[in-house]
CSV table of C-alpha atoms and ligand atoms in Angstrom, one decimal:
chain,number,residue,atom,x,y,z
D,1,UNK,CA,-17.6,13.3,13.1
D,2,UNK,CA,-19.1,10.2,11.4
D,3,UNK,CA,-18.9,6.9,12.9
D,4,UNK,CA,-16.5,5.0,10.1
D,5,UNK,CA,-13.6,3.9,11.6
D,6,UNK,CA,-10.3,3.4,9.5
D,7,UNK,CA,-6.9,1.6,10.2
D,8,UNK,CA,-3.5,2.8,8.4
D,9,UNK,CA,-0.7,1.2,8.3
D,10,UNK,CA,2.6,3.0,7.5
D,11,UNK,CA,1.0,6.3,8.4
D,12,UNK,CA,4.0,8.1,9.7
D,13,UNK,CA,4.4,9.8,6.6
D,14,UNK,CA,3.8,9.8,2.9
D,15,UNK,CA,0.9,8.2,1.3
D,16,UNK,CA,-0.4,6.8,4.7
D,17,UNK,CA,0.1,10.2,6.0
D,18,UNK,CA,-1.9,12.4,3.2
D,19,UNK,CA,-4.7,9.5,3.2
D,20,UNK,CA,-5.0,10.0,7.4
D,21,UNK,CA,-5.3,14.0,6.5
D,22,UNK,CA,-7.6,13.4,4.0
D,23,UNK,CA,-10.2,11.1,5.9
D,24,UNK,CA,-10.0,13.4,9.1
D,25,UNK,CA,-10.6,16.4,7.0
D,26,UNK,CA,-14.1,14.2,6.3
D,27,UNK,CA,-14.8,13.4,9.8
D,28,UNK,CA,-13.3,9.9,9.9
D,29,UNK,CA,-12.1,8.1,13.2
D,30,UNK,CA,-8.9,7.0,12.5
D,31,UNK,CA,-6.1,4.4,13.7
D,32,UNK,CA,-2.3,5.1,12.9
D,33,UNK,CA,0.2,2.8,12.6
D,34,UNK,CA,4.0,2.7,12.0
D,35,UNK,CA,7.3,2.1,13.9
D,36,UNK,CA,7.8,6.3,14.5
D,37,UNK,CA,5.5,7.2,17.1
D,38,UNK,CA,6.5,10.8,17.2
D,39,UNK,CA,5.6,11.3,13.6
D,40,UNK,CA,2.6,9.4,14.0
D,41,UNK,CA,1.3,12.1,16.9
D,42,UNK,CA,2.1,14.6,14.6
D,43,UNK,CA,-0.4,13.0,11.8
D,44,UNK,CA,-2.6,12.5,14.1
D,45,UNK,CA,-2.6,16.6,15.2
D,46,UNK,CA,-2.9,17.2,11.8
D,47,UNK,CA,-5.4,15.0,11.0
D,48,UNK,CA,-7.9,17.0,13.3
D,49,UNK,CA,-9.8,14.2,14.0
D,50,UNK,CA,-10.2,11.5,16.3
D,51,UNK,CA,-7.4,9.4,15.6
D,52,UNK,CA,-5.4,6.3,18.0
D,53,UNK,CA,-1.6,6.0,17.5
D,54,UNK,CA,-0.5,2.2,17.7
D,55,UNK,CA,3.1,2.2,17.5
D,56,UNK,CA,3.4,-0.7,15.1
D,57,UNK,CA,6.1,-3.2,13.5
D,58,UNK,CA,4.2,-4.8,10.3
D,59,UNK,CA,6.8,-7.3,10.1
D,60,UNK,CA,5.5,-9.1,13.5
D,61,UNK,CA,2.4,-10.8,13.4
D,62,UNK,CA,1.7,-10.2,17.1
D,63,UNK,CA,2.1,-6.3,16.7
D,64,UNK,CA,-0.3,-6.2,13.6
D,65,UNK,CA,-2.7,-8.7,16.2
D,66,UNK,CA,-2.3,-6.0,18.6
D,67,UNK,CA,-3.4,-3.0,16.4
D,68,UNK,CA,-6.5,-5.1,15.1
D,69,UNK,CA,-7.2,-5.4,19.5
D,70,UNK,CA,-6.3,-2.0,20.1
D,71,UNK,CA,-8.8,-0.7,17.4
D,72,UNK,CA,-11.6,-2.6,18.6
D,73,UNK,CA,-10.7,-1.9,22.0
D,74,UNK,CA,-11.2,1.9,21.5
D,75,UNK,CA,-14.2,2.2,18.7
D,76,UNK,CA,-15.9,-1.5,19.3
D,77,UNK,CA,-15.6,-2.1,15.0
D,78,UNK,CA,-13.2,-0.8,12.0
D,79,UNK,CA,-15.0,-0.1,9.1
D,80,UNK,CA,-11.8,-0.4,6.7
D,81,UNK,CA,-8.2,-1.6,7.1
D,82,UNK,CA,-5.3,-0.1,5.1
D,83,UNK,CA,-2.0,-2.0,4.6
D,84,UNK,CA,-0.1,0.6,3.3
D,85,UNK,CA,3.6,0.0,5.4
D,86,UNK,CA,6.1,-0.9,3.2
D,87,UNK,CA,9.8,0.0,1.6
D,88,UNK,CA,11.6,-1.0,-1.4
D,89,UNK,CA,15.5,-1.8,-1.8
D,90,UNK,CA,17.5,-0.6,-5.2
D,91,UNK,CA,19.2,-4.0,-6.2
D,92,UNK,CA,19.5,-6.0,-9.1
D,93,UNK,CA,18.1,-9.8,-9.2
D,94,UNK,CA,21.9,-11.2,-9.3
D,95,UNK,CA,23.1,-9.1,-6.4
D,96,UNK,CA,20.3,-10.2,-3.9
D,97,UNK,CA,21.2,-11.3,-0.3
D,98,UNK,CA,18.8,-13.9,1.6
D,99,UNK,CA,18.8,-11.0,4.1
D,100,UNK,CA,17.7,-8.6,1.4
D,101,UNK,CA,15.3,-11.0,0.5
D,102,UNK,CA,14.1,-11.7,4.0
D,103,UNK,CA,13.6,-8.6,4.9
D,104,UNK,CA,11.3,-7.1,2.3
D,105,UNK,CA,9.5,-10.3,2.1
D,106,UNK,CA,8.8,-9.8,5.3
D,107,UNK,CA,8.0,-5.9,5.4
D,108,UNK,CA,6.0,-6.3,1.7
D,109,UNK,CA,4.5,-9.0,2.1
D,110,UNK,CA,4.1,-10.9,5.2
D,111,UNK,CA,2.8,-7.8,6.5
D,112,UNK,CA,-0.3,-7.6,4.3
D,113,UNK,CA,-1.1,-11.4,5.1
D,114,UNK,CA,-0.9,-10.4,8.6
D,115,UNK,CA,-3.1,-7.5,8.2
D,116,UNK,CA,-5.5,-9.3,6.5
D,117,UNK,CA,-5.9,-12.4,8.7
D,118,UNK,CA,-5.7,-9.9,11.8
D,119,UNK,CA,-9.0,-8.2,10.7
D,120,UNK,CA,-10.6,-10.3,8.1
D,121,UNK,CA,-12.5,-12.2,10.7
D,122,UNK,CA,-13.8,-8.8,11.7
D,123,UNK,CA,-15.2,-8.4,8.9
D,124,UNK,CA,-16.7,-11.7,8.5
D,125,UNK,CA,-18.4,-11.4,12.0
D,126,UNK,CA,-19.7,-7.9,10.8
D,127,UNK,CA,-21.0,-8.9,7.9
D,128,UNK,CA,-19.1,-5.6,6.2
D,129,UNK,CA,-15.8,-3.8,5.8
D,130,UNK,CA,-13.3,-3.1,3.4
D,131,UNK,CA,-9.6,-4.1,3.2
D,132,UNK,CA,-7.2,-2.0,0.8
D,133,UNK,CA,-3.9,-3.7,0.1
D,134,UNK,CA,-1.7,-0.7,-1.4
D,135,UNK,CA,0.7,-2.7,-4.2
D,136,UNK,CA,2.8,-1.2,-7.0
D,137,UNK,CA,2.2,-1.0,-10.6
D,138,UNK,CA,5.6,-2.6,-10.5
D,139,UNK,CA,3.9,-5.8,-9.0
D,140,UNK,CA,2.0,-6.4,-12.6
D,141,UNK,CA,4.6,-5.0,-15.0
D,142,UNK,CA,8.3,-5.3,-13.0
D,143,UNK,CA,9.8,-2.9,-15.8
D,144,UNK,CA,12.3,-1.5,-13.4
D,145,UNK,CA,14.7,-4.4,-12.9
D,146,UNK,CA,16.5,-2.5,-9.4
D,147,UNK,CA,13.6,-2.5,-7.8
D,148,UNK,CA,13.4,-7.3,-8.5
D,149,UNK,CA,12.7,-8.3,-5.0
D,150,UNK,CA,10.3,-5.2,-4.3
D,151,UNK,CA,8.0,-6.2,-7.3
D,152,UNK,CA,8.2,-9.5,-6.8
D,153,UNK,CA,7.1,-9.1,-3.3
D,154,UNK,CA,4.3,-6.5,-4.7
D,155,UNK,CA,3.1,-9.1,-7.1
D,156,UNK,CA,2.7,-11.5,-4.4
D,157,UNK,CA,0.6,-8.9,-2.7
D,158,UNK,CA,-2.1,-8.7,-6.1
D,159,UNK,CA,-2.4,-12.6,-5.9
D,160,UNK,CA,-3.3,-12.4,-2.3
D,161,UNK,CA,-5.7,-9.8,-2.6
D,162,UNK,CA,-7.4,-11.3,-6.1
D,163,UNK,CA,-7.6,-14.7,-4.2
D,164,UNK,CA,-9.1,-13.4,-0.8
D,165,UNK,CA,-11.5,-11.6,-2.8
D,166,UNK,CA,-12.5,-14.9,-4.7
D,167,UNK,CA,-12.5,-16.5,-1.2
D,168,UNK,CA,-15.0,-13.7,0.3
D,169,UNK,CA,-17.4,-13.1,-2.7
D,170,UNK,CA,-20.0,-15.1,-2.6
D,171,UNK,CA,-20.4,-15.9,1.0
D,172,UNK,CA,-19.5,-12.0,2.2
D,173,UNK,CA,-21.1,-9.8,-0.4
D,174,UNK,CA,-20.7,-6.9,1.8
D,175,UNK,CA,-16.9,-6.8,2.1
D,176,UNK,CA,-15.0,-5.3,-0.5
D,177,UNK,CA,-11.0,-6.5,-0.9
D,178,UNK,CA,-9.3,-4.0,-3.3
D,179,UNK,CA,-5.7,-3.6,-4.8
D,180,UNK,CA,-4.2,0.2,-5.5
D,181,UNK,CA,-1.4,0.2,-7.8
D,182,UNK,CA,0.4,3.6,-7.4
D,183,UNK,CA,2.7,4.5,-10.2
D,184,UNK,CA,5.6,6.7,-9.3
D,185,UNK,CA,4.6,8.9,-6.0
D,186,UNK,CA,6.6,11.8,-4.2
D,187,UNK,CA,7.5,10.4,-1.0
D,188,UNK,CA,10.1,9.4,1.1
D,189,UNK,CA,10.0,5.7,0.1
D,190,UNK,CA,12.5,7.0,-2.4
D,191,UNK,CA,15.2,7.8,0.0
D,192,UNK,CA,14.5,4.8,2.1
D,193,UNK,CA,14.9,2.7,-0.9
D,194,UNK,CA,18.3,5.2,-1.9
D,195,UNK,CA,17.0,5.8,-5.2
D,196,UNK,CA,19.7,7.7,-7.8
D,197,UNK,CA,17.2,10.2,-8.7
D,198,UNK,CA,14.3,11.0,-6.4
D,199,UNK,CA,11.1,11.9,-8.1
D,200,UNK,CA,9.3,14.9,-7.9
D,201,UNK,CA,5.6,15.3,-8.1
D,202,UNK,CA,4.6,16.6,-11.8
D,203,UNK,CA,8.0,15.7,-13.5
D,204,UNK,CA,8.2,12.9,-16.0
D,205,UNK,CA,10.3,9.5,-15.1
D,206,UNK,CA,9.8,7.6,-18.2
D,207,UNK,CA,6.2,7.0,-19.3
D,208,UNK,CA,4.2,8.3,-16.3
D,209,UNK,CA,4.3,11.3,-14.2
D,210,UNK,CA,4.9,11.0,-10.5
D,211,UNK,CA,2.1,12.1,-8.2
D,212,UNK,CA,2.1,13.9,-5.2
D,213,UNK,CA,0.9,11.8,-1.9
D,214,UNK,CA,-1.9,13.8,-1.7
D,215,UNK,CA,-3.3,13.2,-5.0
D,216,UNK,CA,-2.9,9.4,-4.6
D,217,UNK,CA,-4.7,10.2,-0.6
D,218,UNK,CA,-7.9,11.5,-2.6
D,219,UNK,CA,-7.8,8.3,-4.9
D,220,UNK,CA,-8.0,6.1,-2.1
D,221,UNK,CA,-10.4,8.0,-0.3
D,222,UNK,CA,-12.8,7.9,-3.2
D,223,UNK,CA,-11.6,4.2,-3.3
D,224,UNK,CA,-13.7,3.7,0.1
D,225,UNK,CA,-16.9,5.7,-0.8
D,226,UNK,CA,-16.7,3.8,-4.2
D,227,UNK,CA,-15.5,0.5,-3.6
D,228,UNK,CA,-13.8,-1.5,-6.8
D,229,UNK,CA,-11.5,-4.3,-7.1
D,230,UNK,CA,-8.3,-2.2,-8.1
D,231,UNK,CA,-7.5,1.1,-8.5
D,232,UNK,CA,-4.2,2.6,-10.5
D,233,UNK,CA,-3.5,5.8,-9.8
D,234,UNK,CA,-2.4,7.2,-12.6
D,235,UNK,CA,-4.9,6.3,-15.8
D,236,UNK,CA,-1.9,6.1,-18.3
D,237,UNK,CA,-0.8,2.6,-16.7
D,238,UNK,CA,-3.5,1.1,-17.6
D,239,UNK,CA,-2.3,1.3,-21.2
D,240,UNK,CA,0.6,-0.1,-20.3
D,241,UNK,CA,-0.6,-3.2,-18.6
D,242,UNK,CA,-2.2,-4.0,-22.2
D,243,UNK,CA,0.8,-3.7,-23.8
D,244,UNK,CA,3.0,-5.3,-21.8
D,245,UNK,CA,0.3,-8.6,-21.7
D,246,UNK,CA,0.2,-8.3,-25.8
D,247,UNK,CA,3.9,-9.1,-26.3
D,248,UNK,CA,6.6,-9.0,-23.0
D,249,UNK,CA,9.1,-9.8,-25.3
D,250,UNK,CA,8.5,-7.0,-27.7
D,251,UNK,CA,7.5,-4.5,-24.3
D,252,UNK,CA,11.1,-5.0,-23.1
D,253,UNK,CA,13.1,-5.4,-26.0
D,254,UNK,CA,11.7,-1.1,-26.5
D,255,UNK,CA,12.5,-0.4,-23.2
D,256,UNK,CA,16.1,-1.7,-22.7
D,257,UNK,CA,16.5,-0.2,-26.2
D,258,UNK,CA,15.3,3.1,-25.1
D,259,UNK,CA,16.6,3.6,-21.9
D,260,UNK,CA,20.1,1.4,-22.2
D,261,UNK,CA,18.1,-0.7,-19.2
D,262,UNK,CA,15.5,-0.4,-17.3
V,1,LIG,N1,6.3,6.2,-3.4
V,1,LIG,C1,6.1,5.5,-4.5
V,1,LIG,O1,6.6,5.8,-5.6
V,1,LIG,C2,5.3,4.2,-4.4
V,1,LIG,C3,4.9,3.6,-5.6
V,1,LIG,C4,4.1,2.5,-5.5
V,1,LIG,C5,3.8,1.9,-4.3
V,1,LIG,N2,4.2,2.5,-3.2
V,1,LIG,C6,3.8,1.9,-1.9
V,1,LIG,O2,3.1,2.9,-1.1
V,1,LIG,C7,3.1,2.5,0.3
V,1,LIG,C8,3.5,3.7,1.1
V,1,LIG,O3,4.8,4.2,0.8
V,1,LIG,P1,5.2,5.7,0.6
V,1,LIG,O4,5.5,6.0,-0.8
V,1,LIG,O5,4.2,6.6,1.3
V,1,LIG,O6,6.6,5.7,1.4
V,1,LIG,P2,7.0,6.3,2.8
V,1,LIG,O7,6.7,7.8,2.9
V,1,LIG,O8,8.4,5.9,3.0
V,1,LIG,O9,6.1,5.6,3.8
V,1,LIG,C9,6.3,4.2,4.2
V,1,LIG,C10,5.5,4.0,5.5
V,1,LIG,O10,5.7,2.6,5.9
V,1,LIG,C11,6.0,2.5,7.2
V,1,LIG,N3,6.8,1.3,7.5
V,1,LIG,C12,8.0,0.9,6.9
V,1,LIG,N4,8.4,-0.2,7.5
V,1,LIG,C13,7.5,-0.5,8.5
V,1,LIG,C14,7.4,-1.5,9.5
V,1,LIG,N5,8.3,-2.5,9.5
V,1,LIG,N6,6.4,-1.5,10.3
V,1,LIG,C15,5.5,-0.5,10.3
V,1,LIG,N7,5.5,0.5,9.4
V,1,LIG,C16,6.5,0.5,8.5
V,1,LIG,C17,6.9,3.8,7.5
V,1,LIG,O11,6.8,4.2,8.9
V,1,LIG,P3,7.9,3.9,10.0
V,1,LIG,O12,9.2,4.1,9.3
V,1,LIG,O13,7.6,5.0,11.0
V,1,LIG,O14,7.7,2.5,10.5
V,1,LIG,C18,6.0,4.8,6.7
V,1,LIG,O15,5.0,5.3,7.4
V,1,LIG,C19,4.2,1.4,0.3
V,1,LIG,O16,3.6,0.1,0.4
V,1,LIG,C20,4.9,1.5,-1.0
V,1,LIG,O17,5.5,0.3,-1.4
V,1,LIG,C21,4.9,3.7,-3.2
């Protein structure tokens, strides 16, 4: 077992989940953290390392306080912290509620602020760590207009993270602050958010291919043994980022005419 300690939020299941399996399989002490605490056991088993389970609400500052205590309490340091937790909604801009609105502020990205002030300071006192804030590629290019508040809370999420990392760099030159931007993943975020058609991993959804949790896992795991400032998952976004800064009038305008909307 090595000594690196990692945090994970939203570990219950999905990406969270694979990325726990995937650092235990390497040795890695682990802490898990989500609302289910049975499923979160169950990672853990599988996980075969050792591993805490934190039963955890991201949306409360003083239970995302408590994991950072917890985590110390049991190892004495966290090497990296994961806010991965998170859901999306299927609704258009004009059919928004405030409680729509509220809530995945709140679960998007109030949750990452309060990850990062929670353990930040760790860091700072350390000298070291890494945070990983996991976004969306629909925060930088919101091409899928049901999922509005979701990206725009996601987009939120890169300006944090780009701004901490400004904040940090030349002061802490030994933590690392870095943004994943998964495309289209197999998980169940899709039936949480009621998606009309749920992915599967390997098909083709428009211009990318959706990826299983596990491949995403071993991104982020290579993430924290190479540390860079963002990561996509899947190469072919990056093409589409370029695009889509070239000309957004011209990007849209050939999706709504290929798709009948986004
Ligand atoms: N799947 C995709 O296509 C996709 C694409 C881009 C980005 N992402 C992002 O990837 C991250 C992981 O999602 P996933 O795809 O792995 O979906 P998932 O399987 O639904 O996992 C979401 C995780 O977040 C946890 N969570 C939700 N609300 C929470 C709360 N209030 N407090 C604590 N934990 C909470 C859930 O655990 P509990 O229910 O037990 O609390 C679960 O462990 C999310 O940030 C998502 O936005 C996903």
């Amino acid at each position: 077992m090595t000594n690196e300690v990692t945090v994970i939020t939203g570990a219950s299941s999905g990406i969270g989940a694979a990325l726990a399996r995937q650092l235990g399989s390497k040795g890695q002490q682990l802490v898990l953290a989500a609302r289910r605490e049975n499923e979160l056991r169950e990672v853990a088993k599988q996980a075969g390392t050792r591993a805490l389970v934190v039963p955890t609400d991201v949306t409360r500052r003083g239970d995302v306080e408590n994991l950072r205590s917890q985590a110390l309490k049991e190892y004495g340091h966290v090497d990296v912290w994961v806010n991965n937790a998170g859901r999306g909604i299927t609704k258009s801009v004009l059919d928004l509620t405030d409680r729509d609105v509220d809530e995945i502020t709140a679960v998007v990205l109030k949750s990452v602020l309060y990850g990062m002030q929670a353990i930040i300071p760790h860091f700072q006192e350390r000298g070291r760590g890494h945070l990983i804030n996991i976004s969306s590629f629909l925060g930088r290019v919101p091409l899928v207009s049901h999922r509005s508040i979701y990206s725009a809370a996601k987009s939120g999420v890169n300006v944090l993270t780009a701004n901490a990392r400004m904040d940090l760099k030349a002061k802490f030159p030994g933590i690392h602050i870095s943004l994943v931007l998964p495309g289209i993943v197999e998980t169940d975020f899709h039936k949480v958010a009621k998606t009309p058609q749920i992915p599967r991993a390997g098909s083709k959804l428009g211009f990318i291919i959706v990826q299983s949790a596990e491949e995403v896992a071993d991104q982020i795991a290579t993430l924290i043994e190479h540390p860079v400032a963002e990561l996509y998952t899947n190469p072919a976004l990056v093409g589409l980022v370029s695009q889509y800064c070239q000309d957004v009038g011209k990007f849209e305008e050939n999706l709504v005419r290929r798709t009948g909307s986004s």
